[in-house]
CSV table of C-alpha atoms and ligand atoms in Angstrom, one decimal:
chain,number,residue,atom,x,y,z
N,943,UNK,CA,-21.3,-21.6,13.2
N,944,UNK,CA,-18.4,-20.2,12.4
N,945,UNK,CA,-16.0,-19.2,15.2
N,946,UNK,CA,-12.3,-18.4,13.7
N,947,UNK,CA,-13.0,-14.9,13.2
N,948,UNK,CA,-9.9,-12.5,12.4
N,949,UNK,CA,-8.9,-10.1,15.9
N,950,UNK,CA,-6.9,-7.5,14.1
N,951,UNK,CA,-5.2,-4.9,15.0
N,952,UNK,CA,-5.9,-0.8,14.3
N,953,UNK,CA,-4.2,2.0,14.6
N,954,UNK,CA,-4.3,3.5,17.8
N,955,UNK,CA,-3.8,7.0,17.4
N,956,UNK,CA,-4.6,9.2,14.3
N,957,UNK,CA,-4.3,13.0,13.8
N,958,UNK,CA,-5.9,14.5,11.1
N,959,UNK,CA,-5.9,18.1,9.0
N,960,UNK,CA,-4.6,20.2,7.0
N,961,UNK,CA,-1.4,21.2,8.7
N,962,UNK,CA,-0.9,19.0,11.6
N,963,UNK,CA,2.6,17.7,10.5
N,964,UNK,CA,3.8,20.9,12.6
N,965,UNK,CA,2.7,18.4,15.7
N,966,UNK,CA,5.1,15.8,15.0
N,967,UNK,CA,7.2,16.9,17.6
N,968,UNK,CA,5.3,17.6,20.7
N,969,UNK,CA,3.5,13.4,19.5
N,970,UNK,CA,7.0,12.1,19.2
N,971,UNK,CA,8.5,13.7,22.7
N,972,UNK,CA,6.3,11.4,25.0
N,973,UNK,CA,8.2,8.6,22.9
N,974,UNK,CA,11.6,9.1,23.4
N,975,UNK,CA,13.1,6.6,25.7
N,976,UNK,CA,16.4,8.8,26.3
N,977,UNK,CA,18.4,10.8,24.4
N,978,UNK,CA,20.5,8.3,23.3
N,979,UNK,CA,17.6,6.5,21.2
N,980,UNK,CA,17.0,8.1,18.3
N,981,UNK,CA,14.2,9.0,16.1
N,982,UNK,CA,14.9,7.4,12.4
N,983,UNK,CA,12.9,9.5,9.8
N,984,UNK,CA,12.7,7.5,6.5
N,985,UNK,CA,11.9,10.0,4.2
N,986,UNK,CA,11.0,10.1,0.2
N,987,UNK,CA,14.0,11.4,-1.4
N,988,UNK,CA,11.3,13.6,-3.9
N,989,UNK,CA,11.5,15.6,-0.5
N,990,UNK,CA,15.0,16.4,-0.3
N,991,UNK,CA,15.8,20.3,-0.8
N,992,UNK,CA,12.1,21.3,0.2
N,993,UNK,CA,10.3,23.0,3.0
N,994,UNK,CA,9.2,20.0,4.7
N,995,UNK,CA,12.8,19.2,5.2
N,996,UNK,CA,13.1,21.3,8.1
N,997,UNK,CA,9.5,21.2,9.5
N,998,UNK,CA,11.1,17.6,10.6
N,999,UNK,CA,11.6,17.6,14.4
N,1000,UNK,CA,14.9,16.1,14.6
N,1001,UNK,CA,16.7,16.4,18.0
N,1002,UNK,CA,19.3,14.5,19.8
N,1003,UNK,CA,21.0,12.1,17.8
N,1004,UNK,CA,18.3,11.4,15.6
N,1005,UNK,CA,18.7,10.6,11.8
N,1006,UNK,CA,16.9,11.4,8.7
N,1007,UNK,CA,17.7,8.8,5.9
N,1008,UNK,CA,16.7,9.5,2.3
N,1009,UNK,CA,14.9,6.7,0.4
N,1010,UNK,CA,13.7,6.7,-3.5
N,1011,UNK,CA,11.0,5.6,-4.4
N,1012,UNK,CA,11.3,4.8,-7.9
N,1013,UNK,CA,11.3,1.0,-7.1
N,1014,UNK,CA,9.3,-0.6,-4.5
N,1015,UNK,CA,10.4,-1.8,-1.3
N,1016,UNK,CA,12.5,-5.2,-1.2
N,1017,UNK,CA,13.5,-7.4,1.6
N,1018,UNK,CA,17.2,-6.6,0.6
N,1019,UNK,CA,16.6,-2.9,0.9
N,1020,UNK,CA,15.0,-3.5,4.6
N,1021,UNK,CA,18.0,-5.9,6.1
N,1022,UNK,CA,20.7,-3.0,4.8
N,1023,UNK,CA,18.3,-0.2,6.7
N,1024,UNK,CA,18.2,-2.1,9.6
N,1025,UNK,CA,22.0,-3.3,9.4
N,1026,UNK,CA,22.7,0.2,9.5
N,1027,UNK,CA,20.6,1.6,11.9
N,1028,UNK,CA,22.1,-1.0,14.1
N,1029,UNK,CA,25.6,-0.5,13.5
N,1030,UNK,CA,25.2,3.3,14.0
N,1031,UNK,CA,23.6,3.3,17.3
N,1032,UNK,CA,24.1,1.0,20.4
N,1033,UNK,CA,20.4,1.4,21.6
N,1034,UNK,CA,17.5,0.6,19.6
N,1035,UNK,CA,15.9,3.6,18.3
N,1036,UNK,CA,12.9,5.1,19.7
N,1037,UNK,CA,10.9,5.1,16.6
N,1038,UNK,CA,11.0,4.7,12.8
N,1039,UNK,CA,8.9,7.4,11.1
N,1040,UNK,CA,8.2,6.4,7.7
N,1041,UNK,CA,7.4,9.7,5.4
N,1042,UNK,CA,6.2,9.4,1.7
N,1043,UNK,CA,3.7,7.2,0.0
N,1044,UNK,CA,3.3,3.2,0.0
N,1045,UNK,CA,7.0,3.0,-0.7
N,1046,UNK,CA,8.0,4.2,2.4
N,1047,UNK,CA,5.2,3.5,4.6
N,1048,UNK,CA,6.1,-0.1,3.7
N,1049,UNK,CA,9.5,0.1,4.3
N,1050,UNK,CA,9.0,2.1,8.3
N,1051,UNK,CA,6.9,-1.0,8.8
N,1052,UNK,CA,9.5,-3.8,7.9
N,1053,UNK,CA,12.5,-1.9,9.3
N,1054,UNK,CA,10.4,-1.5,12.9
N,1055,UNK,CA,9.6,-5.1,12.7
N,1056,UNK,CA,12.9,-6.6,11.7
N,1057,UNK,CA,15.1,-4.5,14.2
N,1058,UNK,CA,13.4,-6.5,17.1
N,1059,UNK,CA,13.0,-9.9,14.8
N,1060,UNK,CA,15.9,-12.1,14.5
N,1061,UNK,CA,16.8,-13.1,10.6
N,1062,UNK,CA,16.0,-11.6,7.3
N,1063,UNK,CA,13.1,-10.4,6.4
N,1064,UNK,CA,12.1,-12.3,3.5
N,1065,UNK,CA,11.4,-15.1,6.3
N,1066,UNK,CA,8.8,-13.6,7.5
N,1067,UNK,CA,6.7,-12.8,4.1
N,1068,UNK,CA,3.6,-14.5,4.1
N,1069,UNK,CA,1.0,-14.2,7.4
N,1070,UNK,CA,1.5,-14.2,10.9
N,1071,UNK,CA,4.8,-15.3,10.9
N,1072,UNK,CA,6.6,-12.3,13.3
N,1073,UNK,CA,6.9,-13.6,16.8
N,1074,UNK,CA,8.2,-10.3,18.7
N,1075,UNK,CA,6.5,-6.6,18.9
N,1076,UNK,CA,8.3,-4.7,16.7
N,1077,UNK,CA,9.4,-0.8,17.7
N,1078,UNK,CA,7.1,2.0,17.7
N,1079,UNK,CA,6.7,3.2,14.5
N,1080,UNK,CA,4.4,6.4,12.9
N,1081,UNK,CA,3.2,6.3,9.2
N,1082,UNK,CA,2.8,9.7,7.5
N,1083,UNK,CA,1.5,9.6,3.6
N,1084,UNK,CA,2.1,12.3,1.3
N,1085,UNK,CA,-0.2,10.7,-1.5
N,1086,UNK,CA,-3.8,9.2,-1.2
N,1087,UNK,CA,-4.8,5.9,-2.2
N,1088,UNK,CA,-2.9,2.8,-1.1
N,1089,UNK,CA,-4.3,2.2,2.5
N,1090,UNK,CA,-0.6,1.5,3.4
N,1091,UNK,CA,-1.2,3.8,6.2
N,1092,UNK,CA,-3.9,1.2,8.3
N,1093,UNK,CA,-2.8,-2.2,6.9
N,1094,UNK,CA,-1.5,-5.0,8.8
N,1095,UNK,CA,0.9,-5.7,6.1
N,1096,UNK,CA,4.1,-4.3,4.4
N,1097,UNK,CA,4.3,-5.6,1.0
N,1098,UNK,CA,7.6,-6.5,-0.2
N,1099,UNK,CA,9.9,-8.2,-3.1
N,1100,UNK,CA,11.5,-10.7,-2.0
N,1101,UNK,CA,13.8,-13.2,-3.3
N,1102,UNK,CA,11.2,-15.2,-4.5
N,1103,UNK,CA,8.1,-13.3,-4.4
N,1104,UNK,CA,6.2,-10.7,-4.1
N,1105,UNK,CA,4.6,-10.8,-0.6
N,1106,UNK,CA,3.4,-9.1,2.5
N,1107,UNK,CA,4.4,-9.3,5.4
N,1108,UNK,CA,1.0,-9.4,7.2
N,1109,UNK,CA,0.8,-10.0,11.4
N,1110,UNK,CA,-0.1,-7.9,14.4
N,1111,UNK,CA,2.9,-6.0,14.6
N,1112,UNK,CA,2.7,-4.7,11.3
N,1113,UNK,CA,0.1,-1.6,12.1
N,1114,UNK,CA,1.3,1.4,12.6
N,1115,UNK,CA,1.3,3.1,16.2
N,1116,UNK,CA,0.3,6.6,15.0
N,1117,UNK,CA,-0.6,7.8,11.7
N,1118,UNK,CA,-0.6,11.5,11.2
N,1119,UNK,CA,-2.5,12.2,8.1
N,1120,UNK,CA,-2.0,16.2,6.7
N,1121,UNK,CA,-3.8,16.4,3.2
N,1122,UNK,CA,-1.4,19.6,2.5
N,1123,UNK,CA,1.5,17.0,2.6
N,1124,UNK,CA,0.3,15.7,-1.0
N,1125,UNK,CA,0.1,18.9,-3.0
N,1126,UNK,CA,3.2,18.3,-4.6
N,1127,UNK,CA,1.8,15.0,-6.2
N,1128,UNK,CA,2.1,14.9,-10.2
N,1129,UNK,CA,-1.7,14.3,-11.8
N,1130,UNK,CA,-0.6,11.0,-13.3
N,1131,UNK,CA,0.8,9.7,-9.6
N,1132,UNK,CA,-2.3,11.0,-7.9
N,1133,UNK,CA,-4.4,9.3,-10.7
N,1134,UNK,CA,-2.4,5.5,-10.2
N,1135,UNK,CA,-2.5,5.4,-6.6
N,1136,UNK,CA,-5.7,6.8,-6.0
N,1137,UNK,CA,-7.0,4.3,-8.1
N,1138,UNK,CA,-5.6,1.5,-5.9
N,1139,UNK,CA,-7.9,2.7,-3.3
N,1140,UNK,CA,-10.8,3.0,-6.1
N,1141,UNK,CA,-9.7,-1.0,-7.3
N,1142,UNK,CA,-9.8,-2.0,-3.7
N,1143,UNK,CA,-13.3,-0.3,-2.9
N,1144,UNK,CA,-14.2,-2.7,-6.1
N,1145,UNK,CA,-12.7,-6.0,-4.9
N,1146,UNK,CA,-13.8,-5.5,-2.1
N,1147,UNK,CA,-17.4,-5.1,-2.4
N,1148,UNK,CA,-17.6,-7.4,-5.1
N,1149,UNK,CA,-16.0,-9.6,-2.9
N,1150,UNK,CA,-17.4,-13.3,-1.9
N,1151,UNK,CA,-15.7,-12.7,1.7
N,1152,UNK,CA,-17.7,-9.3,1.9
N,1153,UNK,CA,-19.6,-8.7,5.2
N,1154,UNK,CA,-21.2,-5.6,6.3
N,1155,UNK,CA,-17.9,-4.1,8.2
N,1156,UNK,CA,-15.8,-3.9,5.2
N,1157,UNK,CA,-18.9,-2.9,3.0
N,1158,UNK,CA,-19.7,0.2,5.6
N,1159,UNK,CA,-15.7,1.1,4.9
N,1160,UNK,CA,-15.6,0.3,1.4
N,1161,UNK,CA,-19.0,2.3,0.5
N,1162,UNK,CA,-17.5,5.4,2.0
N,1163,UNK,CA,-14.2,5.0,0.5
N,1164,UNK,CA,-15.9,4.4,-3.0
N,1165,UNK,CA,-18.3,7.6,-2.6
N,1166,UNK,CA,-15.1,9.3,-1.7
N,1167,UNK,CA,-13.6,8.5,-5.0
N,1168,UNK,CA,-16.4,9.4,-7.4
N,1169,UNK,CA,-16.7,12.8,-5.4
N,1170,UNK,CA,-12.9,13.2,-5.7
N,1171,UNK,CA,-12.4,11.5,-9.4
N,1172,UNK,CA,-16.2,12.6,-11.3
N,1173,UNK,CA,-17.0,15.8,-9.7
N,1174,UNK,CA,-15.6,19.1,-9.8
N,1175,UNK,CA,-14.2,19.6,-5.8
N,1176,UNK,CA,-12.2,22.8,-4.9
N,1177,UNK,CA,-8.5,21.3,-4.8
N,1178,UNK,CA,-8.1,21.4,-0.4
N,1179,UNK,CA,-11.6,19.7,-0.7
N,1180,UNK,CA,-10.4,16.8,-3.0
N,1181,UNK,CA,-7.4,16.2,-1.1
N,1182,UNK,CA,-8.8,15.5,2.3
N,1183,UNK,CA,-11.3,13.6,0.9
N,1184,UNK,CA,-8.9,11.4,-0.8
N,1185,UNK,CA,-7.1,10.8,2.3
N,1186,UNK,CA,-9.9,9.8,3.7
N,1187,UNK,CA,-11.0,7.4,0.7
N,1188,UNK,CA,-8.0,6.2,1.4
N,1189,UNK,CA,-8.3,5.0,5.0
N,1190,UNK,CA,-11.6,4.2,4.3
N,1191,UNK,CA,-10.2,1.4,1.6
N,1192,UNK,CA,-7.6,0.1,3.6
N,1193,UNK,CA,-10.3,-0.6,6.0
N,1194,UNK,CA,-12.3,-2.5,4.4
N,1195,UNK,CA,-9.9,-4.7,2.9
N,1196,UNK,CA,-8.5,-5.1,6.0
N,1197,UNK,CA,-11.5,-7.4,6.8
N,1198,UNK,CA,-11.8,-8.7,3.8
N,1199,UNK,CA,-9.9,-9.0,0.7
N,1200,UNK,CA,-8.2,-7.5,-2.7
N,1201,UNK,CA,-9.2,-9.5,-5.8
N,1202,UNK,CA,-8.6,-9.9,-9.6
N,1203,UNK,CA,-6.5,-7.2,-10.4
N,1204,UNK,CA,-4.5,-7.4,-7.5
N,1205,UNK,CA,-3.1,-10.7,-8.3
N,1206,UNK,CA,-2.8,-9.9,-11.9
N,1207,UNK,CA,-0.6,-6.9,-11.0
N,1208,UNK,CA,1.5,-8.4,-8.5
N,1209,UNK,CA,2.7,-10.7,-11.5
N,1210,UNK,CA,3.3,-7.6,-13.6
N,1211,UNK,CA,5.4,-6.1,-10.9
N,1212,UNK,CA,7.5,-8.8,-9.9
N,1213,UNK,CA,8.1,-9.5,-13.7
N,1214,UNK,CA,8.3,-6.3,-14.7
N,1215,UNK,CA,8.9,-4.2,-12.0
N,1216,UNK,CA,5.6,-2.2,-12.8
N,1217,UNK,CA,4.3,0.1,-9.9
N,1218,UNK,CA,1.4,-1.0,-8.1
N,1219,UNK,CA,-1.0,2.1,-8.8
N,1220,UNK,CA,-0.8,1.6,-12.5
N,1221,UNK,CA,-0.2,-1.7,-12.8
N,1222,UNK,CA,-3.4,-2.2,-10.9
N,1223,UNK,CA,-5.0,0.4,-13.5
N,1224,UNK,CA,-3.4,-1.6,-16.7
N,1225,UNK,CA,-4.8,-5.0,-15.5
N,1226,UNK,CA,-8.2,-3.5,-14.4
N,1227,UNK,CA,-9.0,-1.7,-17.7
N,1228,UNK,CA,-9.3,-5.6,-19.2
N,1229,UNK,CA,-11.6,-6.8,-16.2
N,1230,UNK,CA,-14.9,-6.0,-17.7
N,1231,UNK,CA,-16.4,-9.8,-17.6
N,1232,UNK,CA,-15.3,-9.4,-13.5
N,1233,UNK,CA,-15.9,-6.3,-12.8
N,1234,UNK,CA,-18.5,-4.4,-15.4
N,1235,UNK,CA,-19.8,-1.8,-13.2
N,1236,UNK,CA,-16.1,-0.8,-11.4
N,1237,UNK,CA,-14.7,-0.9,-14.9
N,1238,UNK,CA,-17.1,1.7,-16.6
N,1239,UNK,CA,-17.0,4.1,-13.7
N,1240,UNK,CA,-12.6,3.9,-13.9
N,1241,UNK,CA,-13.1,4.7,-18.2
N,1242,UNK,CA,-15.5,7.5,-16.9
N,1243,UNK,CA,-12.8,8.4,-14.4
N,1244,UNK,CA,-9.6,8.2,-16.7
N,1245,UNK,CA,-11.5,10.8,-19.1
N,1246,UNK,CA,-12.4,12.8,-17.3
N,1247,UNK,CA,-9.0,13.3,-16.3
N,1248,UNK,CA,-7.0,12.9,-19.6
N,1249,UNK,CA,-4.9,9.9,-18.3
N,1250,UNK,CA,-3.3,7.4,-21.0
N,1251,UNK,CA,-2.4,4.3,-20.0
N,1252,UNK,CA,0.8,3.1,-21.5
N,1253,UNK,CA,0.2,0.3,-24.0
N,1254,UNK,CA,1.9,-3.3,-25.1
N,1255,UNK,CA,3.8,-3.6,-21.4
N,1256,UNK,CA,3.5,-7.4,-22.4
N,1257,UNK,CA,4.5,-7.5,-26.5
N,1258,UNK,CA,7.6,-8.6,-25.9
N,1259,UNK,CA,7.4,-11.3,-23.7
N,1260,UNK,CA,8.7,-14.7,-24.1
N,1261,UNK,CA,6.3,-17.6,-23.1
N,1262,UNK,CA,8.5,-18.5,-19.6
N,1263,UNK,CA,8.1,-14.9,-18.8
N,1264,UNK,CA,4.1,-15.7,-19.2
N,1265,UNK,CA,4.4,-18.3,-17.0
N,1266,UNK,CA,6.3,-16.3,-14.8
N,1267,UNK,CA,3.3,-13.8,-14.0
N,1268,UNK,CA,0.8,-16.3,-14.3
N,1269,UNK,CA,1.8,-18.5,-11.5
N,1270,UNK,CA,2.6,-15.6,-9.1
N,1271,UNK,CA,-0.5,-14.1,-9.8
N,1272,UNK,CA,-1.8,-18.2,-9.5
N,1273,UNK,CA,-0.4,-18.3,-6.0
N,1274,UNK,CA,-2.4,-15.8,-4.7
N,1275,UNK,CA,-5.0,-18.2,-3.4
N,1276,UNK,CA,-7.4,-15.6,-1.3
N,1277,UNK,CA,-7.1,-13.4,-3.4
N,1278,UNK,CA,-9.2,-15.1,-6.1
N,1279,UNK,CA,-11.2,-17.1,-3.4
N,1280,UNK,CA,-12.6,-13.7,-2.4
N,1281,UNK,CA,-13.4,-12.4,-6.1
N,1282,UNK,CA,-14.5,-16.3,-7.3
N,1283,UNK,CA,-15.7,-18.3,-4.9
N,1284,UNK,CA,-13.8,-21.4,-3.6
N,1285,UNK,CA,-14.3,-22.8,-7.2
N,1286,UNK,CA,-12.2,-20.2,-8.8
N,1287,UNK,CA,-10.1,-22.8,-10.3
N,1288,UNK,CA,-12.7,-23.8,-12.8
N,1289,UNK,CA,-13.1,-20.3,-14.0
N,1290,UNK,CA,-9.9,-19.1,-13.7
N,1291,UNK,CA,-6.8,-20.9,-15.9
N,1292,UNK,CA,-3.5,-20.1,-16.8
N,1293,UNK,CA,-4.8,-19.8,-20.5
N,1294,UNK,CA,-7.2,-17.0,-19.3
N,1295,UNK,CA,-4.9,-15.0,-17.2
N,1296,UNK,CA,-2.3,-15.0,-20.3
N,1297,UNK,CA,-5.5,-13.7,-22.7
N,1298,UNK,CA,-5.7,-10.9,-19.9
N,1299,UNK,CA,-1.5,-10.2,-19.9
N,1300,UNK,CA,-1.5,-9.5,-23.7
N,1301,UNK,CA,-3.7,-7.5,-24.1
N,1302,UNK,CA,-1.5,-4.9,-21.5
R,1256,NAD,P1,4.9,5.5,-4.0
R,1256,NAD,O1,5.2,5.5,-2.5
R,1256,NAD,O2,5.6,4.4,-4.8
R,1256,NAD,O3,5.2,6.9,-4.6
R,1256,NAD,C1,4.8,7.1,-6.0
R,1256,NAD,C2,5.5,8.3,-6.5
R,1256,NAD,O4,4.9,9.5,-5.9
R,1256,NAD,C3,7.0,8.4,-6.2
R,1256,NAD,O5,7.7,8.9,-7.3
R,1256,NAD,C4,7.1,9.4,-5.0
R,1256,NAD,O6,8.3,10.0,-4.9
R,1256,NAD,C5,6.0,10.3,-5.4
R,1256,NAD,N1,5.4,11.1,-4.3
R,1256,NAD,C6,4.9,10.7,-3.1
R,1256,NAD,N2,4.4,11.7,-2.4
R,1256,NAD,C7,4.6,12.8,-3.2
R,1256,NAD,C8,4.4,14.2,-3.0
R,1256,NAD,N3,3.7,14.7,-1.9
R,1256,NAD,N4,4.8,15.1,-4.0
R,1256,NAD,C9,5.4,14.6,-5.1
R,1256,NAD,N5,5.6,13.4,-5.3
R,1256,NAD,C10,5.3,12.5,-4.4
R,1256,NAD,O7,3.4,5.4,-4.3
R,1256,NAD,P2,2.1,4.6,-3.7
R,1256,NAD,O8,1.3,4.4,-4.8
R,1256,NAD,O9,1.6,5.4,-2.5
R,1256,NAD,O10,2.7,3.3,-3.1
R,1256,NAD,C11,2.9,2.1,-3.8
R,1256,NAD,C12,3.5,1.1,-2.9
R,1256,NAD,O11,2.6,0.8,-1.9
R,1256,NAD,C13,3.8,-0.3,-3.5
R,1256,NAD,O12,5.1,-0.7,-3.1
R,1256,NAD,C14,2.7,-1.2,-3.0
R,1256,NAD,O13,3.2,-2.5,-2.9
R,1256,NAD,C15,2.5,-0.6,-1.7
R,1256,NAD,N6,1.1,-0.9,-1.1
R,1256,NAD,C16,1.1,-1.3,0.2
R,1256,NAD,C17,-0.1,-1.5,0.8
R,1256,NAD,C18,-0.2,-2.0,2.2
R,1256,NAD,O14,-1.3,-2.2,2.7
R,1256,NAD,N7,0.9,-2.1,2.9
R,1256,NAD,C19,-1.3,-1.4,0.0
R,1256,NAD,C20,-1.2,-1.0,-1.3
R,1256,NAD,C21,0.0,-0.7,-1.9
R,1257,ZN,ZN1,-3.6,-2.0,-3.7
């Protein structure tokens, strides 16, 4: 009988609808240890000059700090947030408020960790490795799909790979989920990352670590999807719905597992530096012998939406740069345990995965 069953964490409190961002403040107050400890909004800089600027409840000494996400989050990036944030203040913060889409509702989740963790972060990359609570910290997205926002990770580029950052700590303390927040969202971006959460209903329940608690989670979020992606929903409809898909995904992976073109894309982006919405979508389109059903419904999905997938990302690419992807994608061990079995080895080699990269 098996006995080592996972105790995770979830997040605690959630608010949900259209328009609750203007309840940041009276959630935050409760929270402030004095005056003196600041909130630190982290904030997508696609934000800056817009009304939601000023809908953020800043008082006291608190700080709002600006972060692009044109590149995604690195362990360099979260040791020069928190070196600042230290040197600026002589108490720890009250909070870390992480505002924008997986970007930055990785990096609230790294910077609350490491402020109360001793090191750099890249040392704690890999699973259950944090030894101290981190600070209270509140995701809110402003695009659907990811799951970022009830994870136990916070995926990050590292030195030498690309890895989460997966313990206890790592959950957020409150999410605050407003669908109006992501009506700014360009098609193609709400496409990508919506398909994440559509790739990890897939992996999921396709999964050989499936079980019926991520499979309740992971049907809803994949009904979710083909409401939101295949039928015809009035716009305020679509977007809570996709917030919810999202959840819904994160959830079920939480107990189980991402699969075959998770590990394929995590090689693309740490080669490449290809976003993980689309790089997910440019590895999955090639997954047919995997994944027949889940890739038919995404061709259906992409049409009906007019989305074009860039083509030859890998033409260029020298044979070490193969290698490259193929062994961080390789290292990814549960990963392909979940989509193969524990004999993935046997189906899976580095000849096949480099079929797979060429074709992108
Ligand atoms: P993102 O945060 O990288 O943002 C994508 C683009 O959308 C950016 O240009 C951003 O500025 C823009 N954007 C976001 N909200 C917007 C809005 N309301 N209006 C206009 N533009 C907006 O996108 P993502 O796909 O949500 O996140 C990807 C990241 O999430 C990756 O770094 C990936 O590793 C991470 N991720 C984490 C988890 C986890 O469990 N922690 C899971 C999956 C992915
Ligand atoms: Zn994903």
């Amino acid at each position: 009988l098996k006995t080592n069953y996972k105790n995770f964490p979830m997040v605690p409190r959630v608010i949900f609808g259209a328009g609750c961002f203007g309840q940041l403040g009276e959630i935050l107050m409760p929270k402030r240890i004095n005056s003196e400890a600041p909130f630190i909004f982290l904030v997508d800089d696609v934000f800056e000059g817009t009304g939601l600027i000023s809908r953020i409840p800043l008082i006291f000494n608190d700080q709002l700090i600006f972060i692009s996400a044109d590149e995604e989050p690195k362990t360099d990036q979260v040791d020069a947030l928190v070196h600042k944030i230290k040197s600026d203040y002589d108490d720890l913060p009250s909070g870390i408020i992480g505002i924008g889409g997986g970007t930055l509702l990785d990096l609230a989740k790294a910077v609350a960790i490491m402020l109360t963790n001793k090191g750099n972060s890249y040392q704690y990359q890999g699973w259950d490795l944090v030894k101290k609570p981190s600070i209270y910290h509140v995701g809110i997205p402003t695009i659907s799909g990811t799951g970022a926002e009830v994870s136990r990770t916070t995926v990050l580029l590292g030195p030498e790979k690309k890895l989460g950052i997966n313990s206890d700590y790592t959950t957020f303390d409150q999410v605050l989920m407003d669908p109006d927040l992501t009506k700014g969202v360009p098609k193609e971006q709400w496409f990508y990352t919506g398909m994440d959460c559509f790739i990890h209903c897939i992996e999921s329940l396709n999964g050989t670590f499936l079980n019926a608690f991520s499979q309740s989670y992971g049907e809803k979020a994949l009904e979710l999807c083909k409401e939101v992606y295949l039928e015809d929903l009035q716009e305020d409809e679509a977007r809570n719905k996709l917030m919810m898909a999202s959840w819904h995904g994160g959830m079920s992976i939480a107990y189980s597992q991402v699969g075959v073109a998770h590990a394929m894309s995590y090689g693309l982006s740490y080669l490449l530096g290809v976003r993980h919405g689309i790089g997910n979508c440019l590895v999955f389109q090639h997954l047919k012998e995997f994944y027949p059903e889940g890739v038919e419904l995404f061709n259906e999905m992409k049409e009906k939406h007019n989305i074009l997938l860039p083509k030859g990302i890998c033409k260029e690419l020298t044979n070490d740069d193969f290698e490259i992807m193929i062994n961080v994608a390789l290292s990814l061990v549960p990963l392909w345990e979940n989509a193969l079995g524990k004999e993935w080895r046997t189906i899976v080699t580095p000849e096949k995965l480099k079929s797979i990269y060429q074709k992108i």
